Amino acid sequence: MFPTSKTILLTAASASLALTQAAVADDLDKGRNNKGNPYVAGDMHNHNTCTDGSVAAGYSIDRSVGKGAAAAGGNNFNLDWFTLGNHGGSGNRDCRFSDSSANIPGQTTTTWDQTLGKTIDGITISSLKGTPNGTGSNAKMWRWQSIQEIEYPIIVNRTPMYDKVLIEGLEWIAPGHEHVDVAVITGQNPRRGGNADKMAEFEYRFDRADTDAIGPIAEGSENQLWPGKDNVNNSGTAGHLKALEGIKWLQSKHPLQSYVIPTHTERQGPFDPAGSKGYNIEHFRDFNNAGPTVAFGIESPGHFAEGGLTGGSGSYGTGAVGGGTYGMSGIYTAKVGGLWDGMLGEGRNFFIFVSSDWHSRGAGGARDSFTTADFIPGEYTRLYVPNGGRFSAQSVVDGMRSGNSYSVNADLIGPDMVFRARARGDDWKNMGETLVVKPGDQVIVEMEMTVPEKNNSPYSFNNPLLEQVGIKQPLNKPLLDHVDLITGKITGVIAPGANGYAVPNAGGTAGAAIVYNPTATIARQIPATKMHREHRDGRSVRLRFTTTFTAGNTPFYIRARGTNIPVGTPNVTDSAGNPVLDASNAQVSCADPACPAHLETVSGVKKVTHDVQAWSNVWFYANPIFIRPEGSPKLLVETNADLARRLGHRADNDHDHDHNH
């Protein structure tokens, strides 16, 4: 029996009623920041001292979802929802404490051997469970235990404090690959207690860094609660097959209550059949095939302030596929005709998401305004999902699955974007949905967005990348320059083993040359100066445009991206407006007297690096709308949405049946 989920996919009607729904949201949502907006902002990938982060688990929540200034210093970022997403494996630090490196008053690195048996924040850890893992100050707690006994209880504690949606998740160290964002929300109900047992079980069974051979023991016996773990097949092709088993496990047991989103997918280069790194397009196809309602996209790289003189934003070195980031995204997302377009060209439910990958501020402490490494969740990146009337963890998962979401860096646009299409007076279709048309129909595409008055940047000096072309734009007040509408033909799903299913990949900038969908193109480029402009309360600006496409006999999709960078800006965008390799940004000098001291220099001249680079080179991405001619076969995105609906109906019927008995 599946836990109930009344809202599986956001429909066009429910999206158009989002403002009304938000107005009548029940009291569970009274602390939510964006009640009056159709979307709410969150972060699903971040770290604390349970693994390799610098701050306590509770502190990461406080700074991310709290309002105003933090008690110990620094700003909070008022997210609406937040998923703790630590690595799998183990850790020796008690994550109720921040590390000394975070430079937070009263907080110092604390290991489990110092705190066993003590009650701290209402939590008592009497022993480190499972297979013994290290001794003394290096004694480690397995992640499944910290999920169950540390992070989830902290979520339960923090939920009534903030009235925000808090979720226990995981950055899965996937067998055969790099990292994947996962959440299993089954059992999680922090307003009433609940548990994160299913999240913990997935981590124990399938994370390649978790080599515990015991797991939890049934109370009053010596029997393992989770027997049958494979602790062998963790690398290369065998590891990929184990990863697929993990996805199948989620699809079978938690098809509507989980997600699987590979992250910083280009960072370690192509897949290594004998190692544990990278992804090629066939692996994403395998994931989506194995988990049609749980494996539905990839995530941007995070680590947005790491860029130096030779690149490094996102922790992407020259060996990454693409050789680095492009407009703060990996090449799989940034390249028109690249891997994302290849997946969409099959009509797959394959969407794009963004998160912070917060660990630390590098040369700065957690309270400092600058960073040479990461941004706190909500500070720089925001993942927007639909704002249901009764917003919950299920709303987050449903919203991500639906594709009706968009990703924004540096608050270039706000929580009220509209991106939709219709034909012949039919209902509007939103991101992730499919519009069925007759060949020759005019498809009307409408887009609206609000450019906020300012963002969270601590810098008010002018953007040095834009000063090259005579534009004076403060870093804390980015303005939208243009929006690209990118289209590509949908030619059908490629079967496993068929020609083109597996595509040879390449590391470095050679990987940027691979085209997966040659029909993808920038079909419309709309300058902000050509959009209808409406000033809101004297501060923000509402922009709107409408355009049309003529439907043909072949299905296609339309996706959107926007930026503050004009077409052909030296060292930033090419003549078509595509982002170039971000390492090129460092060729531009930061000459303003307010340029911070932590920037990297050449012959004593500061260059556009680290957080100044991130605040300068700003983009947003909106997920696609699909268009299909009448009478043609349903696209896979439709088939998988239908599957989710059927699973939801089955769950509702089971739930009603249980109540009748």
XYZ file of C-alpha atoms in Angstrom:
661
model
C 0.000 0.000 0.000
C 1.268 3.459 -0.903
C 0.926 6.462 1.411
C -1.755 8.769 0.129
C -0.977 11.604 -2.260
C -4.004 13.494 -3.512
C -1.959 15.899 -5.631
C 0.320 14.039 -8.001
C 0.879 16.408 -10.878
C 0.065 20.087 -11.050
C -2.516 20.688 -13.769
C -2.945 23.847 -15.794
C -6.095 24.636 -13.853
C -4.457 24.241 -10.466
C -1.523 26.402 -11.558
C -3.836 29.195 -12.646
C -5.580 28.998 -9.276
C -2.362 29.034 -7.282
C -2.929 32.564 -6.001
C -6.389 31.638 -4.741
C -5.180 28.402 -3.217
C -2.389 30.191 -1.407
C -4.848 32.702 0.031
C -6.812 29.931 1.726
C -3.840 27.833 2.820
C -4.432 26.164 6.129
C -2.698 27.074 9.335
C 0.097 24.585 8.739
C 1.515 27.091 6.272
C 1.193 30.258 8.316
C 4.972 30.750 8.427
C 5.425 30.382 4.700
C 7.160 33.328 3.081
C 5.456 33.386 -0.326
C 1.783 32.688 0.334
C 0.719 35.105 -2.391
C 3.009 33.690 -5.087
C 2.472 30.732 -7.409
C 5.881 29.217 -6.536
C 7.898 28.674 -3.371
C 11.675 28.543 -3.028
C 13.859 25.835 -1.559
C 17.162 23.972 -1.565
C 17.724 20.208 -1.626
C 21.514 19.837 -1.599
C 23.640 21.050 1.304
C 25.934 19.737 4.003
C 26.641 19.921 7.710
C 29.087 18.341 10.131
C 27.339 14.957 9.960
C 29.602 14.519 6.922
C 31.868 17.140 5.294
C 30.066 20.422 5.953
C 31.302 23.135 8.298
C 28.172 23.936 10.333
C 25.787 22.066 12.606
C 22.654 20.541 11.104
C 20.414 22.875 13.065
C 22.495 25.908 12.139
C 22.173 25.106 8.436
C 18.385 25.021 8.815
C 18.339 28.226 10.850
C 20.339 30.239 8.316
C 18.433 28.835 5.342
C 14.809 29.221 6.448
C 15.043 31.823 9.191
C 14.289 35.500 8.652
C 16.349 38.596 9.389
C 19.782 38.391 10.967
C 21.195 35.321 12.670
C 21.740 35.591 16.423
C 25.466 34.935 16.049
C 25.795 37.198 13.005
C 25.113 36.983 9.282
C 21.864 37.107 7.335
C 19.214 34.382 7.144
C 17.666 33.612 3.758
C 14.014 32.780 4.422
C 13.518 29.752 2.158
C 10.047 28.184 2.155
C 11.245 24.581 2.099
C 14.549 22.896 2.828
C 15.958 19.396 2.444
C 18.960 18.294 4.485
C 21.047 16.534 1.853
C 24.292 15.245 3.383
C 26.536 12.643 1.758
C 26.113 8.976 2.531
C 28.807 7.005 4.332
C 29.888 8.023 7.837
C 31.293 10.871 9.888
C 33.236 11.328 13.124
C 31.865 14.768 14.119
C 28.834 15.305 16.308
C 26.683 17.348 13.944
C 24.822 19.118 16.713
C 27.971 21.307 16.746
C 29.597 23.431 14.062
C 33.237 22.956 13.138
C 35.862 25.366 14.443
C 36.470 26.471 10.851
C 32.975 27.996 10.706
C 34.111 30.639 13.232
C 30.817 30.712 15.149
C 31.032 31.927 18.757
C 30.822 29.086 21.260
C 31.101 26.371 18.598
C 34.075 24.079 18.172
C 34.808 20.804 16.414
C 33.251 18.044 18.524
C 33.609 14.326 17.872
C 31.272 11.495 18.820
C 33.671 10.057 21.372
C 33.267 13.300 23.349
C 29.476 13.261 23.487
C 28.275 9.654 23.679
C 25.761 9.298 26.504
C 25.188 13.042 26.854
C 21.819 14.675 26.137
C 22.325 17.609 23.782
C 19.429 19.537 22.210
C 17.108 16.891 23.635
C 18.918 14.083 21.787
C 20.905 11.334 23.493
C 23.244 9.079 21.515
C 24.266 6.184 23.711
C 26.281 4.219 21.153
C 27.558 4.167 17.581
C 25.612 1.390 15.899
C 26.462 -1.079 13.157
C 29.929 -2.308 12.232
C 32.549 -0.533 14.412
C 34.130 2.222 12.320
C 37.239 3.873 13.785
C 38.351 4.501 17.351
C 38.841 7.481 19.648
C 38.240 10.850 18.008
C 38.012 9.064 14.652
C 35.111 6.826 15.710
C 32.444 7.357 13.059
C 28.675 7.195 13.023
C 27.164 5.543 9.963
C 24.899 7.876 8.012
C 21.816 5.718 8.407
C 22.066 6.290 12.167
C 22.625 10.050 11.872
C 19.647 10.249 9.485
C 17.407 8.486 11.991
C 18.741 9.760 15.296
C 20.304 13.181 14.626
C 19.103 14.967 11.509
C 15.464 13.911 11.535
C 14.965 14.726 15.260
C 16.500 18.157 14.571
C 13.978 18.603 11.747
C 11.185 17.659 14.139
C 12.498 20.236 16.586
C 12.874 23.019 13.999
C 9.589 22.532 12.129
C 7.310 24.242 14.705
C 9.902 26.975 15.168
C 9.668 28.098 11.549
C 6.446 26.637 10.103
C 8.439 25.743 7.000
C 8.594 22.419 5.155
C 11.737 20.566 6.290
C 12.739 17.248 4.706
C 15.397 14.651 5.473
C 17.298 13.776 2.292
C 20.632 12.435 1.091
C 23.424 13.166 -1.333
C 23.765 9.578 -2.468
C 27.313 8.496 -3.325
C 26.026 6.333 -6.125
C 27.728 3.044 -6.974
C 29.656 3.395 -10.227
C 29.087 7.144 -10.455
C 29.443 10.348 -8.521
C 26.652 11.961 -6.536
C 22.846 12.012 -6.636
C 20.303 13.988 -4.638
C 17.718 11.640 -3.122
C 14.841 12.039 -0.723
C 12.410 9.420 0.562
C 9.653 11.239 2.424
C 7.674 8.113 3.381
C 7.182 8.195 7.159
C 8.401 11.764 7.506
C 5.832 13.871 9.315
C 7.815 16.230 11.525
C 4.740 18.149 12.700
C 3.515 14.976 14.390
C 6.738 13.054 14.905
C 7.128 10.485 12.166
C 10.482 9.033 11.166
C 13.086 8.951 8.380
C 13.543 5.171 8.501
C 12.977 4.650 4.772
C 15.487 7.358 3.894
C 17.970 5.706 6.238
C 17.324 2.263 4.775
C 17.978 3.465 1.233
C 21.281 5.009 2.320
C 22.341 1.832 4.123
C 21.459 -0.466 1.253
C 22.727 1.498 -1.739
C 25.351 4.116 -0.817
C 28.813 2.951 -1.874
C 30.479 4.856 0.980
C 28.323 3.063 3.551
C 30.135 -0.232 4.030
C 28.381 -1.086 7.283
C 27.453 -4.768 7.210
C 25.031 -4.768 10.137
C 22.625 -1.832 10.166
C 19.930 -1.502 12.817
C 19.075 -4.522 14.969
C 15.533 -5.487 15.898
C 14.807 -4.563 19.496
C 15.221 -7.481 21.883
C 16.985 -9.696 19.324
C 20.106 -9.950 17.198
C 18.223 -9.924 13.897
C 19.100 -7.341 11.254
C 16.166 -5.127 10.265
C 17.570 -4.606 6.770
C 19.202 -7.885 5.681
C 20.530 -8.736 2.241
C 22.811 -5.749 1.579
C 25.206 -5.863 -1.422
C 28.506 -4.435 -0.152
C 30.527 -5.617 -3.152
C 29.375 -4.131 -6.452
C 30.207 -0.476 -5.858
C 32.276 0.602 -8.859
C 32.222 0.723 -12.641
C 29.612 -1.077 -14.669
C 28.700 -3.405 -11.787
C 28.231 -0.318 -9.627
C 25.942 1.252 -12.221
C 23.807 -1.884 -12.111
C 23.651 -1.623 -8.304
C 22.607 2.030 -8.660
C 19.814 0.895 -10.972
C 18.721 -1.593 -8.306
C 18.513 1.302 -5.860
C 16.324 3.271 -8.258
C 14.126 0.235 -8.885
C 13.787 -0.158 -5.108
C 12.507 3.413 -4.873
C 10.214 2.991 -7.871
C 8.727 -0.168 -6.389
C 8.369 0.949 -2.790
C 8.149 4.769 -2.904
C 7.150 5.781 -6.456
C 5.468 9.030 -5.432
C 7.400 9.737 -2.255
C 10.965 9.912 -3.580
C 13.215 11.518 -6.179
C 16.621 10.709 -7.698
C 18.453 13.731 -9.180
C 22.131 13.308 -10.216
C 24.184 16.378 -9.304
C 27.340 18.110 -10.633
C 27.104 15.446 -13.321
C 29.993 16.671 -15.513
C 32.471 17.291 -12.688
C 34.529 14.086 -12.772
C 34.534 13.655 -16.527
C 32.945 10.801 -18.500
C 31.815 7.541 -16.958
C 34.630 5.118 -16.149
C 33.543 1.476 -16.616
C 36.223 0.395 -14.139
C 35.934 3.272 -11.642
C 33.394 5.387 -9.798
C 32.893 8.657 -11.598
C 30.933 10.489 -14.231
C 27.843 9.937 -16.303
C 27.159 9.479 -19.976
C 23.738 10.028 -21.520
C 22.934 6.307 -21.460
C 23.134 6.293 -17.657
C 20.473 8.985 -17.379
C 18.354 7.035 -19.842
C 18.832 3.919 -17.708
C 17.849 5.859 -14.581
C 14.691 7.269 -16.161
C 13.737 3.851 -17.555
C 14.236 2.166 -14.160
C 12.463 4.912 -12.209
C 9.955 6.689 -14.474
C 8.331 8.555 -11.565
C 11.418 8.999 -9.384
C 14.416 9.622 -11.709
C 13.416 12.669 -13.732
C 16.289 15.130 -14.075
C 19.715 16.482 -13.163
C 20.987 19.324 -10.994
C 23.308 22.293 -11.551
C 26.742 22.076 -9.947
C 26.610 24.211 -6.774
C 29.908 25.542 -5.315
C 29.244 28.695 -7.312
C 31.950 30.884 -5.751
C 34.901 28.553 -6.327
C 35.852 30.040 -9.692
C 39.477 31.233 -9.851
C 41.915 32.333 -12.534
C 41.748 28.988 -14.314
C 38.095 28.192 -13.637
C 36.789 25.998 -10.877
C 33.233 27.256 -10.378
C 31.142 24.296 -9.286
C 34.395 22.500 -8.361
C 34.668 21.858 -12.105
C 38.290 21.571 -13.182
C 39.596 21.334 -16.716
C 38.929 17.574 -16.719
C 35.185 18.015 -16.270
C 33.030 17.301 -19.302
C 33.057 20.699 -20.994
C 36.230 21.745 -19.173
C 34.361 23.852 -16.608
C 31.057 25.642 -16.139
C 29.165 27.850 -18.586
C 27.057 30.610 -17.067
C 27.380 28.764 -13.731
C 25.883 25.588 -15.270
C 27.472 22.410 -16.549
C 27.731 21.847 -20.289
C 24.946 19.227 -20.177
C 22.519 22.026 -19.313
C 24.147 25.085 -20.883
C 24.786 23.792 -24.398
C 21.950 24.191 -26.902
C 21.754 20.740 -28.476
C 23.608 19.218 -25.549
C 22.710 16.352 -23.249
C 19.569 17.945 -21.785
C 18.250 18.615 -25.269
C 19.112 15.031 -26.171
C 16.917 13.728 -23.360
C 14.109 16.150 -24.217
C 14.427 15.140 -27.875
C 13.165 11.715 -26.790
C 10.170 13.308 -25.055
C 11.438 12.206 -21.653
C 10.344 13.656 -18.333
C 13.807 15.024 -17.666
C 14.035 18.343 -15.876
C 16.630 20.765 -14.529
C 17.076 21.784 -10.885
C 19.467 24.000 -8.929
C 20.805 23.885 -5.363
C 23.617 25.401 -3.330
C 25.771 22.367 -2.454
C 26.631 24.366 0.679
C 29.690 23.220 2.637
C 31.585 26.336 3.719
C 32.595 29.861 2.737
C 36.153 28.846 1.977
C 38.426 31.634 3.180
C 35.501 33.095 5.123
C 33.613 31.935 8.176
C 29.918 31.078 8.178
C 28.988 34.597 9.327
C 31.099 36.499 6.778
C 29.410 38.261 3.872
C 31.965 37.025 1.321
C 32.743 33.516 0.120
C 35.432 31.858 -1.963
C 33.567 28.541 -2.001
C 29.836 28.125 -1.399
C 26.723 30.151 -0.698
C 24.330 29.369 2.142
C 21.059 27.842 0.836
C 18.776 30.629 -0.372
C 21.568 33.184 -0.557
C 22.368 32.681 -4.253
C 20.284 29.802 -5.651
C 16.550 29.147 -5.419
C 14.628 26.172 -6.758
C 10.998 27.162 -7.267
C 8.244 24.538 -7.085
C 4.451 25.094 -7.252
C 2.818 26.637 -4.229
C -0.064 24.325 -3.346
C -2.699 25.438 -0.884
C -1.572 22.936 1.753
C 2.149 22.952 1.097
C 4.043 19.903 2.360
C 6.970 17.600 1.680
C 4.713 15.805 -0.781
C 4.160 19.130 -2.543
C 7.919 19.454 -3.068
C 8.260 15.968 -4.560
C 5.101 16.338 -6.671
C 6.198 19.740 -7.918
C 9.630 18.497 -8.920
C 8.163 15.441 -10.643
C 5.660 17.534 -12.572
C 8.404 19.565 -14.256
C 6.543 22.728 -13.290
C 9.607 24.270 -11.684
C 12.393 26.685 -12.476
C 15.868 27.484 -11.172
C 17.252 30.942 -10.450
C 20.667 32.296 -9.532
C 21.160 35.609 -7.707
C 17.407 36.363 -7.612
C 17.415 37.447 -11.249
C 13.666 36.773 -11.223
C 11.238 36.104 -8.390
C 8.656 33.524 -7.262
C 5.880 34.530 -9.666
C 7.113 33.450 -13.091
C 4.552 32.436 -15.721
C 5.694 30.250 -18.625
C 2.843 28.585 -20.502
C 1.455 27.738 -23.929
C -1.893 27.093 -25.608
C -3.555 26.823 -29.030
C -7.100 27.367 -30.397
C -8.290 28.819 -27.095
C -7.496 25.602 -25.221
C -6.407 25.575 -21.588
C -2.928 26.794 -20.879
C -0.218 24.167 -20.416
C 2.600 24.802 -17.977
C 6.162 23.569 -17.659
C 6.297 19.770 -17.747
C 2.919 19.448 -19.467
C 2.059 18.529 -23.054
C -0.057 20.645 -25.383
C -1.848 18.620 -28.097
C -2.385 20.586 -31.320
C -3.297 20.242 -34.984
C -0.531 20.726 -37.550
C -0.644 24.341 -38.642
C -2.039 25.589 -35.317
C -0.565 28.747 -33.871
C 0.938 27.953 -30.480
C 0.828 30.994 -28.220
C 3.620 31.183 -25.668
C 3.310 33.608 -22.795
C 5.972 34.473 -20.259
C 5.875 36.833 -17.284
C 8.445 37.419 -14.576
C 9.260 39.917 -11.864
C 12.775 41.309 -11.548
C 13.213 42.102 -7.832
C 14.611 45.392 -6.608
C 17.767 43.690 -5.308
C 19.326 40.388 -4.325
C 21.473 39.153 -1.423
C 24.817 40.307 -2.809
C 26.911 42.280 -0.299
C 28.387 44.262 -3.204
C 26.861 47.431 -4.640
C 29.645 48.315 -7.080
C 28.969 47.919 -10.800
C 29.190 44.529 -12.506
C 32.696 44.413 -14.028
C 31.615 41.987 -16.773
C 29.029 44.523 -17.945
C 31.234 47.584 -17.588
C 33.161 46.200 -20.581
C 30.138 47.036 -22.748
C 29.259 50.305 -21.054
C 26.513 49.012 -18.739
C 26.388 50.316 -15.177
C 24.578 47.637 -13.151
C 25.241 47.122 -9.410
C 25.960 43.526 -8.428
C 23.132 43.614 -5.898
C 20.635 44.815 -8.530
C 20.928 42.558 -11.600
C 18.562 43.334 -14.462
C 17.278 40.841 -17.005
C 18.816 41.476 -20.426
C 16.949 38.904 -22.503
C 15.173 35.562 -22.540
C 15.961 32.714 -24.938
C 13.194 30.344 -26.017
C 14.953 27.144 -27.076
C 13.142 24.548 -29.154
C 14.002 21.077 -30.386
C 12.234 18.305 -32.243
C 11.107 15.170 -30.415
C 11.946 12.111 -32.469
C 10.997 9.388 -29.980
C 12.505 7.253 -27.256
C 15.666 5.359 -28.137
C 15.530 1.764 -26.903
C 18.356 0.353 -24.759
C 20.995 -1.155 -27.015
C 19.725 0.651 -30.106
C 21.960 2.901 -32.163
C 22.433 6.218 -30.373
C 21.360 5.014 -26.921
C 24.944 4.980 -25.641
C 27.019 7.952 -26.833
C 30.823 8.122 -26.467
C 31.732 10.979 -24.146
C 34.848 13.086 -23.649
C 36.468 14.937 -20.792
C 37.677 18.523 -20.946
C 36.490 21.029 -23.509
C 36.273 18.208 -26.060
C 33.126 17.172 -24.214
C 31.558 20.516 -25.080
C 31.587 19.636 -28.773
C 29.204 16.686 -28.506
C 25.755 17.365 -29.970
C 22.912 15.120 -28.818
C 20.003 16.910 -30.481
C 21.015 18.769 -33.662
C 17.510 20.205 -34.063
C 17.763 22.267 -30.869
C 18.083 25.985 -31.500
C 17.462 29.393 -29.967
C 14.157 29.941 -31.729
C 13.318 33.289 -30.151
C 15.502 35.785 -28.327
C 13.426 38.448 -26.613
C 15.254 41.484 -25.219
C 13.856 42.852 -21.968
C 13.556 46.224 -23.720
C 10.935 44.677 -26.039
C 8.847 43.222 -23.198
C 5.834 44.899 -21.669
C 7.070 46.586 -18.510
C 5.109 47.337 -15.350
C 6.662 48.821 -12.224
C 5.544 47.225 -8.985
C 5.443 49.241 -5.760
C 8.202 51.484 -7.089
C 10.875 48.821 -6.712
C 10.449 45.580 -8.673
C 9.638 45.400 -12.383
C 7.120 43.008 -13.967
C 8.031 41.938 -17.510
C 5.751 40.172 -19.980
C 5.887 38.987 -23.572
C 3.877 36.787 -25.912
C 5.085 35.054 -29.046
C 3.813 32.328 -31.376
C 5.087 29.149 -32.989
C 3.485 27.236 -35.853
C 2.911 23.575 -35.037
C 4.056 21.043 -37.611
C 3.749 17.269 -37.938
C 6.577 16.547 -35.480
C 6.379 16.931 -31.695
C 8.687 19.530 -30.170
C 9.425 21.255 -26.886
C 10.045 24.817 -25.775
C 12.297 25.633 -22.829
C 13.464 29.015 -21.541
C 16.531 30.609 -20.051
C 17.309 34.198 -19.147
C 20.351 36.224 -18.154
C 21.642 39.664 -17.245
C 24.434 39.314 -19.824
C 23.936 40.774 -23.330
C 24.721 38.798 -26.463
C 28.380 38.971 -27.467
C 29.726 40.254 -24.134
C 33.509 39.670 -24.258
C 34.652 36.689 -22.173
C 31.066 35.907 -21.118
C 28.718 35.136 -24.041
C 29.163 34.299 -27.710
C 27.558 35.947 -30.728
C 24.370 33.904 -30.249
C 24.111 34.680 -26.535
C 25.309 31.303 -25.262
C 27.546 31.353 -22.177
C 31.210 30.700 -22.873
C 33.553 28.829 -20.549
C 33.342 30.641 -17.220
C 37.116 30.546 -16.773
C 37.139 33.326 -19.397
C 35.430 35.657 -16.879
C 38.733 35.826 -14.990
C 40.312 37.688 -17.922
C 38.203 40.693 -16.894
C 39.577 43.022 -14.205
C 37.652 44.172 -11.148
C 38.856 47.767 -10.966
C 36.346 49.367 -8.619
C 37.915 50.455 -5.291
C 35.248 48.347 -3.535
C 36.367 45.108 -5.220
C 37.116 42.777 -2.283
C 40.577 41.666 -1.230
C 39.887 37.938 -1.596
C 39.674 38.071 -5.409
C 42.515 36.413 -7.293
C 44.985 38.719 -8.990
C 47.315 38.926 -11.981
C 50.289 41.280 -11.525
C 48.467 42.806 -8.587
C 45.259 43.461 -10.556
C 42.088 41.891 -9.151
C 40.156 39.665 -11.543
C 36.499 38.608 -11.724
C 36.714 35.466 -9.612
C 34.978 33.771 -6.656
C 31.750 35.362 -5.429
C 32.131 38.474 -7.604
C 32.089 36.187 -10.632
C 28.945 34.438 -9.390
C 27.092 37.704 -8.674
C 28.157 39.022 -12.099
C 27.262 36.114 -14.399
C 23.600 35.416 -13.636
C 21.111 33.030 -15.295
C 17.772 31.315 -14.779
C 16.412 28.140 -16.391
C 12.783 27.149 -16.916
C 11.731 23.582 -17.629
C 10.120 22.701 -20.981
C 6.597 22.681 -22.334
C 5.965 19.820 -24.778
C 3.864 20.154 -27.957
C 2.463 17.114 -29.776
C 0.308 16.815 -32.929
C -3.117 15.213 -32.548
C -3.184 11.519 -33.347
C 0.517 10.982 -32.684
C 1.616 8.604 -29.916
C 1.833 9.963 -26.412
C 5.257 11.195 -25.379
C 7.124 9.424 -22.592
C 6.615 12.491 -20.387
C 2.851 11.960 -20.770
C 3.048 8.212 -20.216
C 5.070 8.644 -17.047
C 2.705 11.362 -15.798
C -0.191 8.969 -16.405
C 1.664 6.328 -14.396
C 2.024 8.776 -11.507
C -1.695 9.533 -11.643
C -2.594 5.837 -11.571
C -0.292 5.266 -8.616
C -1.891 8.214 -6.875
C -5.403 6.906 -7.486
C -4.352 3.481 -6.183
C -2.899 5.099 -3.074
C -6.095 7.090 -2.509
C -8.263 3.991 -2.942
C -6.090 1.994 -0.551
C -6.262 4.841 1.942
C -10.061 5.051 1.663
C -10.324 1.260 1.938
C -8.271 1.321 5.135
C -10.544 3.973 6.633
C -13.651 1.950 5.728
C -12.355 -0.959 7.739
